[in-house]
Amino acid sequence: MNEPKVSIREPRFLRRAPLQAAVLLDRWRQLPHIDPVRLREDLDAALDPSL
């Protein structure tokens, strides 16, 4: 029995110009605030906490 051939690609990073520090800091400052207690509660509700 002949099995179909499957081509597999190697994942590679896209080459992009590096971002300047000022751009990275600006993006970081615009991230939303995350409440760690609420995040933990949400994760515990969605996942088995005994893992």
CSV table of N, CA and C in Angstrom, one decimal:
chain,number,residue,atom,x,y,z
A,1,MET,N,0.8,-1.2,0.0
A,1,MET,CA,0.0,0.0,0.0
A,1,MET,C,0.9,1.2,0.0
A,2,ASN,N,0.7,2.1,-0.9
A,2,ASN,CA,1.5,3.3,-1.0
A,2,ASN,C,0.9,4.4,-0.1
A,3,GLU,N,1.7,5.0,0.7
A,3,GLU,CA,1.3,6.1,1.6
A,3,GLU,C,1.6,7.4,0.9
A,4,PRO,N,0.7,8.4,1.1
A,4,PRO,CA,0.9,9.7,0.4
A,4,PRO,C,2.2,10.3,1.0
A,5,LYS,N,2.9,11.0,0.1
A,5,LYS,CA,4.1,11.8,0.6
A,5,LYS,C,3.6,13.1,1.2
A,6,VAL,N,4.2,13.4,2.3
A,6,VAL,CA,3.9,14.6,3.1
A,6,VAL,C,5.2,15.5,3.1
A,7,SER,N,5.1,16.7,2.6
A,7,SER,CA,6.3,17.6,2.7
A,7,SER,C,6.3,18.3,4.0
A,8,ILE,N,7.4,18.3,4.6
A,8,ILE,CA,7.6,19.0,5.9
A,8,ILE,C,8.5,20.2,5.8
A,9,ARG,N,8.1,21.3,6.3
A,9,ARG,CA,8.9,22.5,6.2
A,9,ARG,C,9.7,22.7,7.5
A,10,GLU,N,10.8,23.3,7.4
A,10,GLU,CA,11.6,23.7,8.6
A,10,GLU,C,11.2,25.1,9.0
A,11,PRO,N,10.7,25.3,10.3
A,11,PRO,CA,10.4,26.7,10.7
A,11,PRO,C,11.6,27.5,10.8
A,12,ARG,N,11.4,28.7,10.3
A,12,ARG,CA,12.5,29.7,10.3
A,12,ARG,C,12.0,31.1,10.7
A,13,PHE,N,12.8,31.8,11.4
A,13,PHE,CA,12.4,33.2,11.8
A,13,PHE,C,12.4,34.1,10.5
A,14,LEU,N,11.5,35.0,10.5
A,14,LEU,CA,11.5,36.0,9.4
A,14,LEU,C,12.5,37.0,9.8
A,15,ARG,N,13.2,37.4,8.8
A,15,ARG,CA,14.3,38.4,9.0
A,15,ARG,C,13.6,39.8,9.0
A,16,ARG,N,13.7,40.5,10.1
A,16,ARG,CA,13.2,41.9,10.2
A,16,ARG,C,14.3,42.7,10.8
A,17,ALA,N,14.2,44.0,10.5
A,17,ALA,CA,15.1,45.0,11.1
A,17,ALA,C,14.8,45.0,12.7
A,18,PRO,N,15.9,45.1,13.5
A,18,PRO,CA,15.6,45.1,14.9
A,18,PRO,C,14.9,46.5,15.3
A,19,LEU,N,14.1,46.4,16.3
A,19,LEU,CA,13.4,47.6,16.8
A,19,LEU,C,14.3,48.4,17.7
A,20,GLN,N,14.2,49.7,17.7
A,20,GLN,CA,14.9,50.5,18.6
A,20,GLN,C,14.4,50.5,20.0
A,21,ALA,N,15.2,50.7,21.0
A,21,ALA,CA,14.8,50.6,22.4
A,21,ALA,C,13.6,51.5,22.7
A,22,ALA,N,13.5,52.7,22.1
A,22,ALA,CA,12.4,53.6,22.4
A,22,ALA,C,11.1,53.0,21.9
A,23,VAL,N,11.1,52.3,20.8
A,23,VAL,CA,9.9,51.7,20.3
A,23,VAL,C,9.5,50.6,21.2
A,24,LEU,N,10.4,49.8,21.7
A,24,LEU,CA,10.1,48.7,22.6
A,24,LEU,C,9.5,49.2,23.9
A,25,LEU,N,10.1,50.3,24.4
A,25,LEU,CA,9.7,50.8,25.7
A,25,LEU,C,8.3,51.4,25.5
A,26,ASP,N,8.0,52.1,24.4
A,26,ASP,CA,6.7,52.6,24.1
A,26,ASP,C,5.6,51.5,24.1
A,27,ARG,N,6.0,50.4,23.4
A,27,ARG,CA,5.0,49.3,23.3
A,27,ARG,C,4.8,48.7,24.7
A,28,TRP,N,5.9,48.6,25.5
A,28,TRP,CA,5.8,48.0,26.8
A,28,TRP,C,4.9,48.8,27.7
A,29,ARG,N,5.0,50.2,27.6
A,29,ARG,CA,4.2,51.1,28.4
A,29,ARG,C,2.7,51.0,28.1
A,30,GLN,N,2.4,50.5,26.9
A,30,GLN,CA,1.0,50.5,26.4
A,30,GLN,C,0.3,49.1,26.7
A,31,LEU,N,1.0,48.2,27.3
A,31,LEU,CA,0.5,46.9,27.6
A,31,LEU,C,-0.6,47.1,28.7
A,32,PRO,N,-1.7,46.3,28.7
A,32,PRO,CA,-2.7,46.5,29.7
A,32,PRO,C,-2.2,45.9,31.1
A,33,HIS,N,-2.7,46.5,32.1
A,33,HIS,CA,-2.4,46.0,33.5
A,33,HIS,C,-3.1,44.7,33.7
A,34,ILE,N,-2.3,43.8,34.3
A,34,ILE,CA,-2.9,42.4,34.6
A,34,ILE,C,-2.9,42.3,36.1
A,35,ASP,N,-4.1,41.9,36.6
A,35,ASP,CA,-4.2,41.7,38.1
A,35,ASP,C,-3.8,40.2,38.3
A,36,PRO,N,-2.7,40.0,39.0
A,36,PRO,CA,-2.2,38.6,39.2
A,36,PRO,C,-3.1,37.7,39.9
A,37,VAL,N,-3.9,38.2,40.9
A,37,VAL,CA,-4.8,37.4,41.7
A,37,VAL,C,-6.0,36.9,40.7
A,38,ARG,N,-6.5,37.8,40.0
A,38,ARG,CA,-7.6,37.5,39.0
A,38,ARG,C,-7.1,36.5,38.0
A,39,LEU,N,-5.9,36.7,37.5
A,39,LEU,CA,-5.3,35.8,36.5
A,39,LEU,C,-5.2,34.4,37.1
A,40,ARG,N,-4.7,34.3,38.3
A,40,ARG,CA,-4.6,33.0,38.9
A,40,ARG,C,-6.0,32.3,39.1
A,41,GLU,N,-6.9,33.1,39.5
A,41,GLU,CA,-8.3,32.6,39.7
A,41,GLU,C,-8.8,32.1,38.3
A,42,ASP,N,-8.6,32.9,37.3
A,42,ASP,CA,-9.1,32.5,36.0
A,42,ASP,C,-8.4,31.2,35.5
A,43,LEU,N,-7.1,31.1,35.7
A,43,LEU,CA,-6.4,29.9,35.3
A,43,LEU,C,-6.8,28.7,36.1
A,44,ASP,N,-7.0,28.8,37.4
A,44,ASP,CA,-7.5,27.7,38.2
A,44,ASP,C,-8.9,27.3,37.8
A,45,ALA,N,-9.7,28.2,37.4
A,45,ALA,CA,-11.1,27.8,37.0
A,45,ALA,C,-11.0,27.1,35.6
A,46,ALA,N,-10.1,27.4,34.8
A,46,ALA,CA,-10.0,26.8,33.5
A,46,ALA,C,-9.2,25.5,33.4
A,47,LEU,N,-8.2,25.4,34.3
A,47,LEU,CA,-7.3,24.2,34.3
A,47,LEU,C,-7.4,23.5,35.7
A,48,ASP,N,-6.9,22.3,35.7
A,48,ASP,CA,-6.9,21.5,36.9
A,48,ASP,C,-5.7,22.0,37.8
A,49,PRO,N,-6.0,22.6,38.9
A,49,PRO,CA,-4.9,23.2,39.8
A,49,PRO,C,-4.0,22.1,40.3
A,50,SER,N,-4.3,20.9,40.3
A,50,SER,CA,-3.4,19.8,40.8
A,50,SER,C,-2.3,19.5,39.8
A,51,LEU,N,-2.3,20.1,38.6
A,51,LEU,CA,-1.3,19.8,37.6
A,51,LEU,C,0.0,20.3,38.1
